[in-house]
Amino acid sequence: MLTKEGLDGIEVEDVITSSLQKHYRNEVVFPVRKVNEQIEIGFYEPRTTNFIPLNNFVTTNSDIEKVLFGVRDILRELDVSVYDPDTNTVFVRNIDVRRSETNDGMIITLVIHNKDDVKLLEISGLITEKFHNVNGIVLNFKPHKTNEIFGKENIPVWGNDFIEDEINGVSFEISPKSFFQN
């Protein structure tokens, strides 16, 4: 494969596997949709628009899983409008949660279609009341219908718009759209 890509002079070391086989992901993003009039988080069936609600996440850190379901439940409680891909309308499209391995802090990013939902303060208040390890809540504005997960504009709503993490003594500030894997 490296030869095919013009990289045949590169030596690749053996892969070092992790001992973790479950609950190892420190960042996840899931679409939010209504299924049978109930707000759900989940995936799309490959190459379709069929939405599959999920009730557990084998690869996701258990703290992140609790926050994902907690945010979903808050959206249900407040009857927040969620994205409809057929009409490209409504408020929340995706939920992204990132967790620091160093200090267990988290940021929640709500990918939104429009900026004028009046329940935003209620959502933020309930999240921070329920989850004390959340360091920040961010809105990511994505008004256009594309396959990209995030839009260009991040709007800090509460707390930090990043988490801090560390690898081998080097500290990093990780924003909602950055890639970071430790």
PDB file of C-alpha atoms in Angstrom:
ATOM      1  CA  MET A   1       0.000   0.000   0.000  1.00  0.00           C
ATOM      2  CA  LEU A   2       2.836   2.445   0.759  1.00  0.00           C
ATOM      3  CA  THR A   3       4.350   1.762  -2.663  1.00  0.00           C
ATOM      4  CA  LYS A   4       1.010   2.489  -4.305  1.00  0.00           C
ATOM      5  CA  GLU A   5       0.957   5.889  -2.559  1.00  0.00           C
ATOM      6  CA  GLY A   6       4.574   6.686  -3.547  1.00  0.00           C
ATOM      7  CA  LEU A   7       5.851   6.112  -0.001  1.00  0.00           C
ATOM      8  CA  ASP A   8       7.854   2.933  -0.610  1.00  0.00           C
ATOM      9  CA  GLY A   9      10.975   4.312   1.138  1.00  0.00           C
ATOM     10  CA  ILE A  10       9.245   4.660   4.496  1.00  0.00           C
ATOM     11  CA  GLU A  11       9.864   2.053   7.176  1.00  0.00           C
ATOM     12  CA  VAL A  12       6.832   1.337   9.323  1.00  0.00           C
ATOM     13  CA  GLU A  13       7.361   0.123  12.881  1.00  0.00           C
ATOM     14  CA  ASP A  14       5.213  -2.598  14.442  1.00  0.00           C
ATOM     15  CA  VAL A  15       1.888  -1.378  15.812  1.00  0.00           C
ATOM     16  CA  ILE A  16       1.717  -1.078  19.587  1.00  0.00           C
ATOM     17  CA  THR A  17      -1.728  -2.281  20.579  1.00  0.00           C
ATOM     18  CA  SER A  18      -3.660  -0.918  23.506  1.00  0.00           C
ATOM     19  CA  SER A  19      -4.727  -3.137  26.357  1.00  0.00           C
ATOM     20  CA  LEU A  20      -8.119  -1.394  26.222  1.00  0.00           C
ATOM     21  CA  GLN A  21     -10.632  -3.133  24.010  1.00  0.00           C
ATOM     22  CA  LYS A  22     -13.749  -1.354  25.232  1.00  0.00           C
ATOM     23  CA  HIS A  23     -14.589   2.159  26.433  1.00  0.00           C
ATOM     24  CA  TYR A  24     -11.349   3.683  25.125  1.00  0.00           C
ATOM     25  CA  ARG A  25     -12.614   6.594  22.986  1.00  0.00           C
ATOM     26  CA  ASN A  26     -12.149  10.042  24.539  1.00  0.00           C
ATOM     27  CA  GLU A  27     -14.180  11.908  21.894  1.00  0.00           C
ATOM     28  CA  VAL A  28     -17.388  11.043  20.067  1.00  0.00           C
ATOM     29  CA  VAL A  29     -19.943  12.833  17.966  1.00  0.00           C
ATOM     30  CA  PHE A  30     -23.399  11.479  17.223  1.00  0.00           C
ATOM     31  CA  PRO A  31     -26.318  12.779  15.186  1.00  0.00           C
ATOM     32  CA  VAL A  32     -29.542  13.624  17.015  1.00  0.00           C
ATOM     33  CA  ARG A  33     -32.871  12.764  15.381  1.00  0.00           C
ATOM     34  CA  LYS A  34     -36.477  12.087  16.255  1.00  0.00           C
ATOM     35  CA  VAL A  35     -37.589   8.487  15.916  1.00  0.00           C
ATOM     36  CA  ASN A  36     -41.259   7.792  16.612  1.00  0.00           C
ATOM     37  CA  GLU A  37     -41.528  11.315  18.119  1.00  0.00           C
ATOM     38  CA  GLN A  38     -38.692  10.536  20.593  1.00  0.00           C
ATOM     39  CA  ILE A  39     -35.285  12.292  20.520  1.00  0.00           C
ATOM     40  CA  GLU A  40     -32.518   9.722  19.964  1.00  0.00           C
ATOM     41  CA  ILE A  41     -28.772   9.626  19.327  1.00  0.00           C
ATOM     42  CA  GLY A  42     -27.244   7.036  17.043  1.00  0.00           C
ATOM     43  CA  PHE A  43     -25.860   6.296  13.595  1.00  0.00           C
ATOM     44  CA  TYR A  44     -27.035   6.072  10.036  1.00  0.00           C
ATOM     45  CA  GLU A  45     -27.174   2.690   8.384  1.00  0.00           C
ATOM     46  CA  PRO A  46     -24.310   2.582   5.827  1.00  0.00           C
ATOM     47  CA  ARG A  47     -25.107   4.324   2.536  1.00  0.00           C
ATOM     48  CA  THR A  48     -28.691   5.112   3.594  1.00  0.00           C
ATOM     49  CA  THR A  49     -30.663   7.721   5.495  1.00  0.00           C
ATOM     50  CA  ASN A  50     -32.020   5.058   7.885  1.00  0.00           C
ATOM     51  CA  PHE A  51     -31.292   6.237  11.446  1.00  0.00           C
ATOM     52  CA  ILE A  52     -30.417   3.618  14.074  1.00  0.00           C
ATOM     53  CA  PRO A  53     -30.819   4.760  17.703  1.00  0.00           C
ATOM     54  CA  LEU A  54     -28.185   3.469  20.123  1.00  0.00           C
ATOM     55  CA  ASN A  55     -28.587   2.627  23.793  1.00  0.00           C
ATOM     56  CA  ASN A  56     -24.952   1.866  24.603  1.00  0.00           C
ATOM     57  CA  PHE A  57     -21.554   2.561  23.135  1.00  0.00           C
ATOM     58  CA  VAL A  58     -18.987  -0.222  23.435  1.00  0.00           C
ATOM     59  CA  THR A  59     -15.994   1.871  22.359  1.00  0.00           C
ATOM     60  CA  THR A  60     -16.879   5.091  24.200  1.00  0.00           C
ATOM     61  CA  ASN A  61     -15.532   6.018  27.628  1.00  0.00           C
ATOM     62  CA  SER A  62     -18.281   5.372  30.191  1.00  0.00           C
ATOM     63  CA  ASP A  63     -18.197   8.988  31.495  1.00  0.00           C
ATOM     64  CA  ILE A  64     -18.785  10.259  27.957  1.00  0.00           C
ATOM     65  CA  GLU A  65     -21.601   7.758  27.499  1.00  0.00           C
ATOM     66  CA  LYS A  66     -23.335   9.089  30.656  1.00  0.00           C
ATOM     67  CA  VAL A  67     -23.037  12.657  29.374  1.00  0.00           C
ATOM     68  CA  LEU A  68     -24.331  11.727  25.891  1.00  0.00           C
ATOM     69  CA  PHE A  69     -27.443  10.096  27.320  1.00  0.00           C
ATOM     70  CA  GLY A  70     -27.819  12.877  29.882  1.00  0.00           C
ATOM     71  CA  VAL A  71     -27.774  15.563  27.188  1.00  0.00           C
ATOM     72  CA  ARG A  72     -30.189  13.498  25.088  1.00  0.00           C
ATOM     73  CA  ASP A  73     -32.527  13.266  28.091  1.00  0.00           C
ATOM     74  CA  ILE A  74     -32.299  17.037  28.680  1.00  0.00           C
ATOM     75  CA  LEU A  75     -33.193  17.662  25.024  1.00  0.00           C
ATOM     76  CA  ARG A  76     -36.145  15.281  25.465  1.00  0.00           C
ATOM     77  CA  GLU A  77     -37.258  16.953  28.695  1.00  0.00           C
ATOM     78  CA  LEU A  78     -37.203  20.415  27.106  1.00  0.00           C
ATOM     79  CA  ASP A  79     -38.672  19.093  23.836  1.00  0.00           C
ATOM     80  CA  VAL A  80     -35.917  20.757  21.852  1.00  0.00           C
ATOM     81  CA  SER A  81     -36.286  20.685  18.111  1.00  0.00           C
ATOM     82  CA  VAL A  82     -33.762  18.404  16.441  1.00  0.00           C
ATOM     83  CA  TYR A  83     -32.442  18.335  12.924  1.00  0.00           C
ATOM     84  CA  ASP A  84     -34.504  16.958  10.045  1.00  0.00           C
ATOM     85  CA  PRO A  85     -32.170  16.123   7.132  1.00  0.00           C
ATOM     86  CA  ASP A  86     -35.053  16.133   4.638  1.00  0.00           C
ATOM     87  CA  THR A  87     -35.967  19.762   5.319  1.00  0.00           C
ATOM     88  CA  ASN A  88     -32.551  20.994   6.619  1.00  0.00           C
ATOM     89  CA  THR A  89     -34.294  22.768   9.482  1.00  0.00           C
ATOM     90  CA  VAL A  90     -34.533  22.892  13.257  1.00  0.00           C
ATOM     91  CA  PHE A  91     -31.994  23.392  16.101  1.00  0.00           C
ATOM     92  CA  VAL A  92     -29.663  20.565  17.290  1.00  0.00           C
ATOM     93  CA  ARG A  93     -27.954  18.397  14.646  1.00  0.00           C
ATOM     94  CA  ASN A  94     -25.188  16.565  16.546  1.00  0.00           C
ATOM     95  CA  ILE A  95     -23.753  16.186  20.039  1.00  0.00           C
ATOM     96  CA  ASP A  96     -19.973  16.060  20.443  1.00  0.00           C
ATOM     97  CA  VAL A  97     -18.346  15.199  23.784  1.00  0.00           C
ATOM     98  CA  ARG A  98     -14.590  15.337  24.444  1.00  0.00           C
ATOM     99  CA  ARG A  99     -12.962  14.126  27.655  1.00  0.00           C
ATOM    100  CA  SER A 100      -9.513  14.783  29.056  1.00  0.00           C
ATOM    101  CA  GLU A 101      -7.620  11.675  30.140  1.00  0.00           C
ATOM    102  CA  THR A 102      -5.483  13.882  32.405  1.00  0.00           C
ATOM    103  CA  ASN A 103      -8.185  15.538  34.516  1.00  0.00           C
ATOM    104  CA  ASP A 104     -11.524  13.942  33.442  1.00  0.00           C
ATOM    105  CA  GLY A 105     -12.841  17.369  32.350  1.00  0.00           C
ATOM    106  CA  MET A 106     -15.203  17.464  29.363  1.00  0.00           C
ATOM    107  CA  ILE A 107     -16.570  19.885  26.811  1.00  0.00           C
ATOM    108  CA  ILE A 108     -19.879  19.416  25.087  1.00  0.00           C
ATOM    109  CA  THR A 109     -20.418  20.830  21.632  1.00  0.00           C
ATOM    110  CA  LEU A 110     -23.917  21.084  20.236  1.00  0.00           C
ATOM    111  CA  VAL A 111     -23.826  21.339  16.459  1.00  0.00           C
ATOM    112  CA  ILE A 112     -26.766  23.582  15.623  1.00  0.00           C
ATOM    113  CA  HIS A 113     -28.662  24.674  12.548  1.00  0.00           C
ATOM    114  CA  ASN A 114     -29.725  28.093  13.793  1.00  0.00           C
ATOM    115  CA  LYS A 115     -28.576  30.396  16.580  1.00  0.00           C
ATOM    116  CA  ASP A 116     -31.905  31.519  17.966  1.00  0.00           C
ATOM    117  CA  ASP A 117     -33.251  28.695  20.114  1.00  0.00           C
ATOM    118  CA  VAL A 118     -34.684  30.196  23.292  1.00  0.00           C
ATOM    119  CA  LYS A 119     -34.031  27.049  25.341  1.00  0.00           C
ATOM    120  CA  LEU A 120     -30.236  27.369  25.117  1.00  0.00           C
ATOM    121  CA  LEU A 121     -29.855  28.826  28.617  1.00  0.00           C
ATOM    122  CA  GLU A 122     -32.070  26.093  30.060  1.00  0.00           C
ATOM    123  CA  ILE A 123     -30.076  23.400  28.247  1.00  0.00           C
ATOM    124  CA  SER A 124     -26.774  24.815  29.529  1.00  0.00           C
ATOM    125  CA  GLY A 125     -28.087  25.180  33.080  1.00  0.00           C
ATOM    126  CA  LEU A 126     -29.381  21.610  33.233  1.00  0.00           C
ATOM    127  CA  ILE A 127     -26.142  20.211  31.767  1.00  0.00           C
ATOM    128  CA  THR A 128     -23.918  22.028  34.274  1.00  0.00           C
ATOM    129  CA  GLU A 129     -26.241  21.132  37.141  1.00  0.00           C
ATOM    130  CA  LYS A 130     -26.217  17.440  36.244  1.00  0.00           C
ATOM    131  CA  PHE A 131     -22.555  17.005  35.207  1.00  0.00           C
ATOM    132  CA  HIS A 132     -19.951  18.676  37.420  1.00  0.00           C
ATOM    133  CA  ASN A 133     -17.010  17.508  35.300  1.00  0.00           C
ATOM    134  CA  VAL A 134     -18.189  19.497  32.258  1.00  0.00           C
ATOM    135  CA  ASN A 135     -15.755  22.400  31.802  1.00  0.00           C
ATOM    136  CA  GLY A 136     -17.480  24.021  28.850  1.00  0.00           C
ATOM    137  CA  ILE A 137     -20.410  24.094  26.474  1.00  0.00           C
ATOM    138  CA  VAL A 138     -19.892  25.236  22.890  1.00  0.00           C
ATOM    139  CA  LEU A 139     -22.247  25.759  19.965  1.00  0.00           C
ATOM    140  CA  ASN A 140     -20.986  24.944  16.500  1.00  0.00           C
ATOM    141  CA  PHE A 141     -23.030  26.738  13.852  1.00  0.00           C
ATOM    142  CA  LYS A 142     -23.685  24.627  10.733  1.00  0.00           C
ATOM    143  CA  PRO A 143     -26.571  26.072   8.697  1.00  0.00           C
ATOM    144  CA  HIS A 144     -25.810  24.314   5.415  1.00  0.00           C
ATOM    145  CA  LYS A 145     -26.809  20.823   4.338  1.00  0.00           C
ATOM    146  CA  THR A 146     -23.497  18.988   3.851  1.00  0.00           C
ATOM    147  CA  ASN A 147     -21.945  15.698   4.932  1.00  0.00           C
ATOM    148  CA  GLU A 148     -19.458  17.528   7.167  1.00  0.00           C
ATOM    149  CA  ILE A 149     -20.083  17.144  10.879  1.00  0.00           C
ATOM    150  CA  PHE A 150     -19.015  20.626  11.976  1.00  0.00           C
ATOM    151  CA  GLY A 151     -19.602  24.100  10.631  1.00  0.00           C
ATOM    152  CA  LYS A 152     -16.965  26.832  10.627  1.00  0.00           C
ATOM    153  CA  GLU A 153     -18.136  28.903  13.609  1.00  0.00           C
ATOM    154  CA  ASN A 154     -17.762  27.900  17.283  1.00  0.00           C
ATOM    155  CA  ILE A 155     -19.653  29.949  19.861  1.00  0.00           C
ATOM    156  CA  PRO A 156     -18.652  29.466  23.532  1.00  0.00           C
ATOM    157  CA  VAL A 157     -21.800  29.361  25.682  1.00  0.00           C
ATOM    158  CA  TRP A 158     -20.502  28.450  29.126  1.00  0.00           C
ATOM    159  CA  GLY A 159     -17.038  27.797  30.568  1.00  0.00           C
ATOM    160  CA  ASN A 160     -14.063  26.921  28.379  1.00  0.00           C
ATOM    161  CA  ASP A 161     -14.173  26.218  24.673  1.00  0.00           C
ATOM    162  CA  PHE A 162     -11.405  23.621  25.065  1.00  0.00           C
ATOM    163  CA  ILE A 163     -10.241  20.834  27.337  1.00  0.00           C
ATOM    164  CA  GLU A 164      -6.701  20.399  28.568  1.00  0.00           C
ATOM    165  CA  ASP A 165      -4.943  17.079  28.135  1.00  0.00           C
ATOM    166  CA  GLU A 166      -1.387  15.850  28.307  1.00  0.00           C
ATOM    167  CA  ILE A 167       0.880  13.350  26.570  1.00  0.00           C
ATOM    168  CA  ASN A 168       4.325  12.609  27.997  1.00  0.00           C
ATOM    169  CA  GLY A 169       4.340  15.816  30.043  1.00  0.00           C
ATOM    170  CA  VAL A 170       3.321  18.071  27.137  1.00  0.00           C
ATOM    171  CA  SER A 171       0.045  19.956  27.670  1.00  0.00           C
ATOM    172  CA  PHE A 172      -2.483  20.598  24.914  1.00  0.00           C
ATOM    173  CA  GLU A 173      -5.620  22.719  24.678  1.00  0.00           C
ATOM    174  CA  ILE A 174      -8.077  20.715  22.569  1.00  0.00           C
ATOM    175  CA  SER A 175     -10.856  22.611  20.822  1.00  0.00           C
ATOM    176  CA  PRO A 176     -14.134  21.109  19.589  1.00  0.00           C
ATOM    177  CA  LYS A 177     -12.971  20.567  16.003  1.00  0.00           C
ATOM    178  CA  SER A 178      -9.376  19.488  16.641  1.00  0.00           C
ATOM    179  CA  PHE A 179      -8.109  15.944  16.285  1.00  0.00           C
ATOM    180  CA  PHE A 180      -6.346  14.576  19.356  1.00  0.00           C
ATOM    181  CA  GLN A 181      -5.753  10.964  20.276  1.00  0.00           C
ATOM    182  CA  ASN A 182      -3.724   9.780  23.219  1.00  0.00           C
TER     183      ASN A 182
END
